Coordinates of N, CA and C in Angstrom, one line a residue:
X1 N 71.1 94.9 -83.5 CA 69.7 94.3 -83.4 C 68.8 95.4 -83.0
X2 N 67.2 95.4 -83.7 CA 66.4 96.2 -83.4 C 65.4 95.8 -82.3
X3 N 65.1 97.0 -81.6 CA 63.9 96.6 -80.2 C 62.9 96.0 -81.4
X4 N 62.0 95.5 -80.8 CA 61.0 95.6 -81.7 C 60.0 96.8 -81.4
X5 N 59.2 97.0 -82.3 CA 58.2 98.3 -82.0 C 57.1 98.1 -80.8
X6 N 57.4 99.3 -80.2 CA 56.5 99.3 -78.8 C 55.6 99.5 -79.1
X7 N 54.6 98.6 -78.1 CA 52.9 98.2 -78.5 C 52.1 99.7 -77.7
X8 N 52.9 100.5 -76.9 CA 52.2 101.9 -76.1 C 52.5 103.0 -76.6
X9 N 51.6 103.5 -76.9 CA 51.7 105.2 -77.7 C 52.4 106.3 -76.9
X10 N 52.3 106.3 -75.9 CA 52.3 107.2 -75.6 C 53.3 107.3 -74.3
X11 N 54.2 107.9 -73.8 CA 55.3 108.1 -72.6 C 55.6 109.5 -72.9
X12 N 54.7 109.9 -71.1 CA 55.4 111.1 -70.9 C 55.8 111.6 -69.1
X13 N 57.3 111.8 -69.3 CA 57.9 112.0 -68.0 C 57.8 113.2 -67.8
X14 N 56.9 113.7 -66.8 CA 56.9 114.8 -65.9 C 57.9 115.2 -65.0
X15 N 59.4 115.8 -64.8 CA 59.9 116.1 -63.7 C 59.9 117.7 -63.1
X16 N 59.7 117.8 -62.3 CA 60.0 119.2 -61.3 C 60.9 119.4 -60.4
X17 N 62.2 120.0 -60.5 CA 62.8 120.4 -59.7 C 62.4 121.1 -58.4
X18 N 62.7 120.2 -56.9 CA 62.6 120.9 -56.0 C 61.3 121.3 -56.3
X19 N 60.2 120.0 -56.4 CA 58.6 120.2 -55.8 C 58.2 119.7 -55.0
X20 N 58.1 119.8 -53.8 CA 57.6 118.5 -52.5 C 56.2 117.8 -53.2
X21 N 56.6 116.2 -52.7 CA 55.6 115.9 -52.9 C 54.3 116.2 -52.4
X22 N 54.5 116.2 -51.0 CA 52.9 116.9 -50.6 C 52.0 117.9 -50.5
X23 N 52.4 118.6 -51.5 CA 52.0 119.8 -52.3 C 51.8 119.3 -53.3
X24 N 51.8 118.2 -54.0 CA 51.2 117.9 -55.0 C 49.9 117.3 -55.2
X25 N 49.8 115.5 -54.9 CA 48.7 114.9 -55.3 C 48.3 114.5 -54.0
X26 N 48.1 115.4 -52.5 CA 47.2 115.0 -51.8 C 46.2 116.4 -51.5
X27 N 45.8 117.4 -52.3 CA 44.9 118.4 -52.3 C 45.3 119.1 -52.0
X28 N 46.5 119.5 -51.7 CA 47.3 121.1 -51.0 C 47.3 121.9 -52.4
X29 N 47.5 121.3 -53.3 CA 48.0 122.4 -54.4 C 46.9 121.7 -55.6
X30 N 46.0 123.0 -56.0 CA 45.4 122.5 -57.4 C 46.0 122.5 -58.9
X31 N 46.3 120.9 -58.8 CA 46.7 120.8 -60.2 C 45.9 119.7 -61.0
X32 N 44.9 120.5 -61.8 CA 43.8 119.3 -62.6 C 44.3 118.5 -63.6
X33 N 45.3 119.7 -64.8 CA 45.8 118.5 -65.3 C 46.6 117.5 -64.8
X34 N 47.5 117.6 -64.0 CA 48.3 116.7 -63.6 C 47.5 115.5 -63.1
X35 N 46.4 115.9 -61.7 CA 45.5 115.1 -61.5 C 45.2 114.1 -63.0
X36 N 44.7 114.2 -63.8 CA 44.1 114.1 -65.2 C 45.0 112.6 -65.4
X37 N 46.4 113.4 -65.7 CA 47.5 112.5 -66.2 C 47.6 111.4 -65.2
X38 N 47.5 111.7 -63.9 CA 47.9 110.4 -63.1 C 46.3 109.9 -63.0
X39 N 45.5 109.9 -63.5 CA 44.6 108.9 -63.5 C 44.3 108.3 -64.8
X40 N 44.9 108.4 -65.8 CA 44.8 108.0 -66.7 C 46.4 107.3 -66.9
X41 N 47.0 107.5 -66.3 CA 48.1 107.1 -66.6 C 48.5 106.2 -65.9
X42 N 50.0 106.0 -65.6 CA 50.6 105.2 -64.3 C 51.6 106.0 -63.1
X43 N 51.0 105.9 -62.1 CA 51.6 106.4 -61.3 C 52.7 105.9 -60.2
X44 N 53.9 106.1 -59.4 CA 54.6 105.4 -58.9 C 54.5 106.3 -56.9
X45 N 54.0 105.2 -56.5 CA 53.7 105.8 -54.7 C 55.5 106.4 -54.4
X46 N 56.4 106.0 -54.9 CA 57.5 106.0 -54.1 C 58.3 106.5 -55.6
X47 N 59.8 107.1 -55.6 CA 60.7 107.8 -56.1 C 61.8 107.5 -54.8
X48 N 63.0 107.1 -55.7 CA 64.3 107.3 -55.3 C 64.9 108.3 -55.8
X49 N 65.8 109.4 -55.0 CA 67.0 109.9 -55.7 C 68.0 109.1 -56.1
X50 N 68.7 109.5 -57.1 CA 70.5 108.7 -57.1 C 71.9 109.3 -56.5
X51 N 71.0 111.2 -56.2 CA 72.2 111.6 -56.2 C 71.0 113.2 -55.0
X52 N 72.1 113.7 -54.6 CA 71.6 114.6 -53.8 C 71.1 116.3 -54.9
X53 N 71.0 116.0 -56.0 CA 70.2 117.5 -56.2 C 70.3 117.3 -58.1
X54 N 70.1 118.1 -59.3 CA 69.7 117.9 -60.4 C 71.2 117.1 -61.1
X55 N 72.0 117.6 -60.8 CA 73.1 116.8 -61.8 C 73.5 115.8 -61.4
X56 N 73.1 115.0 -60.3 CA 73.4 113.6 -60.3 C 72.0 112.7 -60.1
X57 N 71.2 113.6 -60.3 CA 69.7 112.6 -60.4 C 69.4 112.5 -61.8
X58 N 69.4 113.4 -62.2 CA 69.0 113.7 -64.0 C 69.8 112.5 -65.0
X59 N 71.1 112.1 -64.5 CA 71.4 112.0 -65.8 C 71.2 110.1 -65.3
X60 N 70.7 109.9 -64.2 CA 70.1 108.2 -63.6 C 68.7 108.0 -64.1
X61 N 68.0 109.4 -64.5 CA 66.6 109.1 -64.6 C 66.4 109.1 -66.3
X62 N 67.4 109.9 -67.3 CA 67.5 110.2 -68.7 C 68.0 109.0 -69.4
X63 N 69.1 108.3 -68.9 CA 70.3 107.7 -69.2 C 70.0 106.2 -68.7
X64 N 69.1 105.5 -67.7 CA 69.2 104.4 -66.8 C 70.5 103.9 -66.4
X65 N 71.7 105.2 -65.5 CA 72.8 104.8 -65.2 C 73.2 105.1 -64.0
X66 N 74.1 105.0 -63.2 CA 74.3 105.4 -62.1 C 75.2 106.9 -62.6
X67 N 74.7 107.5 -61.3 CA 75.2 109.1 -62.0 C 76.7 109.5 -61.8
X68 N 77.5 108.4 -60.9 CA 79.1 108.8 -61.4 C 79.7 107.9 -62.5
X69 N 79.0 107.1 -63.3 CA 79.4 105.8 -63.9 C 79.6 106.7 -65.6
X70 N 79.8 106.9 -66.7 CA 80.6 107.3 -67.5 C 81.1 108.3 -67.6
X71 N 82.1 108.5 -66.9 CA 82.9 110.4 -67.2 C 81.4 111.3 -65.8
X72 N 81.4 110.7 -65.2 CA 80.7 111.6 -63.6 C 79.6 112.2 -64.2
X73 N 79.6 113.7 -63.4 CA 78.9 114.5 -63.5 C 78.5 115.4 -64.5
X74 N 79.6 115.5 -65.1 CA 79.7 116.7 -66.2 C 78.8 116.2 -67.4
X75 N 78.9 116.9 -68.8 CA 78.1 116.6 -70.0 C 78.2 114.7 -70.5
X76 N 77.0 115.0 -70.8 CA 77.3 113.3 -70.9 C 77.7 113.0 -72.1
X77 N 78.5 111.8 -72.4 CA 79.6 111.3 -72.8 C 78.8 110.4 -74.2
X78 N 79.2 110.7 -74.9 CA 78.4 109.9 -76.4 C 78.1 108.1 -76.0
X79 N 78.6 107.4 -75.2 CA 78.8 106.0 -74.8 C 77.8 106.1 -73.5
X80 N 77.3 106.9 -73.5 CA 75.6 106.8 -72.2 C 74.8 106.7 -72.7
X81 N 74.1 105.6 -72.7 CA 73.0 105.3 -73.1 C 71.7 106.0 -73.0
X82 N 70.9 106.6 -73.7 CA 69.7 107.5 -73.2 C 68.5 106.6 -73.9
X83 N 67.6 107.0 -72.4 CA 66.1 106.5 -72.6 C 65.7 106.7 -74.2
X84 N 65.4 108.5 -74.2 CA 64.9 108.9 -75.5 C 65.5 108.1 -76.8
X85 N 66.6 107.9 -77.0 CA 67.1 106.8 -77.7 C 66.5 105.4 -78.2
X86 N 66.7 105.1 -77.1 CA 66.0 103.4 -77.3 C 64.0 103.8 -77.5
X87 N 63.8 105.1 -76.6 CA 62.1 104.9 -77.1 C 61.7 104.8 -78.7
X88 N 63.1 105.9 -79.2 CA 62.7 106.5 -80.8 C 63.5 105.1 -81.8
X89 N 64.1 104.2 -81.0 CA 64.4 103.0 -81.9 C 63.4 102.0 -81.8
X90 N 62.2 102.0 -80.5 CA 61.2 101.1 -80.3 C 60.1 101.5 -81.2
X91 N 60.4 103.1 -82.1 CA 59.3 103.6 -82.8 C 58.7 104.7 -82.4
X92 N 59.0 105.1 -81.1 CA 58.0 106.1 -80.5 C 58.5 107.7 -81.1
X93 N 57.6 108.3 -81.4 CA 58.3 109.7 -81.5 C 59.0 110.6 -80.0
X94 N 60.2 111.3 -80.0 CA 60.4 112.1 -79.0 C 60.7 113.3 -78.9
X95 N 60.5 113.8 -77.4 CA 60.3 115.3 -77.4 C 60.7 115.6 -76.6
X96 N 61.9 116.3 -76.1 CA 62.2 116.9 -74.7 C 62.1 118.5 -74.5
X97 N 61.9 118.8 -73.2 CA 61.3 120.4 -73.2 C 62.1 120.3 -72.0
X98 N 62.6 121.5 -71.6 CA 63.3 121.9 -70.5 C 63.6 123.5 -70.0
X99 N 63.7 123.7 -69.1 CA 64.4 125.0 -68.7 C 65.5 125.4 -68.2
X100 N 66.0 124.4 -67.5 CA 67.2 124.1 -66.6 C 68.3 124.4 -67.2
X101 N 69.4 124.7 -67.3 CA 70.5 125.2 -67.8 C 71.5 123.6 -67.8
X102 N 71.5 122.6 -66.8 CA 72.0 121.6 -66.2 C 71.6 120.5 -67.5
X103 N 70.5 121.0 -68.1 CA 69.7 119.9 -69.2 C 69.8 120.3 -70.1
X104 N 70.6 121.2 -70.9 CA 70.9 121.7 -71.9 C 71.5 120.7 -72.7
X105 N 71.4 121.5 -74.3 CA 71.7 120.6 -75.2 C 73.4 121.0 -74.9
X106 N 73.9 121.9 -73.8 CA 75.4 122.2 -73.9 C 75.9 121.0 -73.6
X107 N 75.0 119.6 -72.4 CA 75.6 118.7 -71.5 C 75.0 118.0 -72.3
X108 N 74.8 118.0 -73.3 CA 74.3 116.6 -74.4 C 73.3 115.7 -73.7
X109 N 71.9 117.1 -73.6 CA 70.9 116.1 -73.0 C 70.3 116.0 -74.4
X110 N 70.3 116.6 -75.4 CA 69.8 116.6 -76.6 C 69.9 115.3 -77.6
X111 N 70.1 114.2 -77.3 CA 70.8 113.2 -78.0 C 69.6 112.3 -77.7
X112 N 69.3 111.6 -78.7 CA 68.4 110.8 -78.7 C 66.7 111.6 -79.1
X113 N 66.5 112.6 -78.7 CA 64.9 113.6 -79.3 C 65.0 113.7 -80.3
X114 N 63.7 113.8 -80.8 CA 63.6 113.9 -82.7 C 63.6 115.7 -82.5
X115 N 62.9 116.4 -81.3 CA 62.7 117.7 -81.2 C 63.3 117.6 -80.0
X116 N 63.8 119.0 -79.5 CA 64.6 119.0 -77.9 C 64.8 120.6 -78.1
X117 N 63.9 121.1 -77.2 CA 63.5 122.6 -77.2 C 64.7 123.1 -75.6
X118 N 65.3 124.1 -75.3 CA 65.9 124.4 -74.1 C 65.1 125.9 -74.1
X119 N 64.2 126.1 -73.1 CA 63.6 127.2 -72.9 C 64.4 127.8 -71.7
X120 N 64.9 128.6 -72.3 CA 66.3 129.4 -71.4 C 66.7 130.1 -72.3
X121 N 67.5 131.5 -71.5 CA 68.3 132.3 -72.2 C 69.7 131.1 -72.6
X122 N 69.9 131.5 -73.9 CA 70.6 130.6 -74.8 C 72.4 130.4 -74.3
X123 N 72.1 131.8 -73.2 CA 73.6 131.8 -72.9 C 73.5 131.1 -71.6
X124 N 72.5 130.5 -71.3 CA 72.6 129.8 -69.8 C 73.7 128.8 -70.0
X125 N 73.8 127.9 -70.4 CA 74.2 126.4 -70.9 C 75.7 127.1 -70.6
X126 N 76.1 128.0 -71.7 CA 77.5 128.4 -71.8 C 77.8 128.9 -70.3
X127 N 77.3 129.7 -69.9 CA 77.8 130.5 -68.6 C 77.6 129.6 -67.7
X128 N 76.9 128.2 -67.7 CA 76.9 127.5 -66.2 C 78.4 126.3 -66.9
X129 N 78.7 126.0 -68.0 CA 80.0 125.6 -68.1 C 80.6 126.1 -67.3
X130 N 81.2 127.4 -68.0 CA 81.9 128.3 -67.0 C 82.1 128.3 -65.9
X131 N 81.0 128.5 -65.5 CA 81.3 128.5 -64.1 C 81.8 127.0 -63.4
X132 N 81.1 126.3 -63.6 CA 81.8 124.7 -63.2 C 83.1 124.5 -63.5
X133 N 83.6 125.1 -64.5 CA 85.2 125.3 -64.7 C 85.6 124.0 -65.0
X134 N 86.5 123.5 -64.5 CA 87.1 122.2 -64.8 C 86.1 121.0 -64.2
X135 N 85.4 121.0 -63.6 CA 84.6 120.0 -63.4 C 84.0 119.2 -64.6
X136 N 84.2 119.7 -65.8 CA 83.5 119.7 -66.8 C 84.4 119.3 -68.0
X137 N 84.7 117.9 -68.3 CA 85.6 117.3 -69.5 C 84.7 117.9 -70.5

């Protein structure tokens, strides 16, 4: 069965690793655009983590799953559902941009974007496998 086509143009998630919020949107730090976006946008007073640091928050906030629930931590698993998925079956075009080595297309954050850029040395992805070693089905 298909979503039907989403009536809103436009979705776009901003995340920052390890930014305090109060350096952000109460004057401590000047950011116009950002400002810009949250007034034109929707903003949320409050955030939960799922998990204590990028690999078990990321894949609760990408995926709408709990972050030990299909095959844990490690690369996600073809049977996890991703946001960007369901946006681009509601019609929306998608785009993911990243830096992080943790969000690489190596951990199959790439599934679901029509484009999905990893702005990182190419060998990050591979070398943070490694190192996780067997943590990593």
């Amino acid at each position: 069965m298909n979503p039907p086509k989403a009536d809103i143009k436009n979705v776009l998630l901003i995340t920052v690793d390890s930014l305090r919020y109060d350096w952000t949107l109460t004057g401590d730090l000047e950011l116009p655009t950002t400002n810009e976006l949250v007034k034109d946008g929707t903003y949320f007073n409050s955030a939960f983590a799922t998990g204590p640091g990028t690999s078990a928050s990321f894949p609760a906030m990408l995926t709408g799953t709990l972050p030990l629930s299909h095959s844990g931590l490690g690369p996600l698993n073809d049977d996890r559902p991703r946001v960007a998925s369901n946006l681009r079956k509601a019609g929306l075009n998608t785009g993911g941009f990243q830096s992080n080595p943790f969000l690489s297309r190596h951990f199959n954050y790439d599934v679901g974007f029509d484009i999905f850029e990893d702005y990182q040395n190419p060998l990050m992805g591979i070398a943070t496998k490694v190192f996780l070693g067997n943590r990593i089905k």
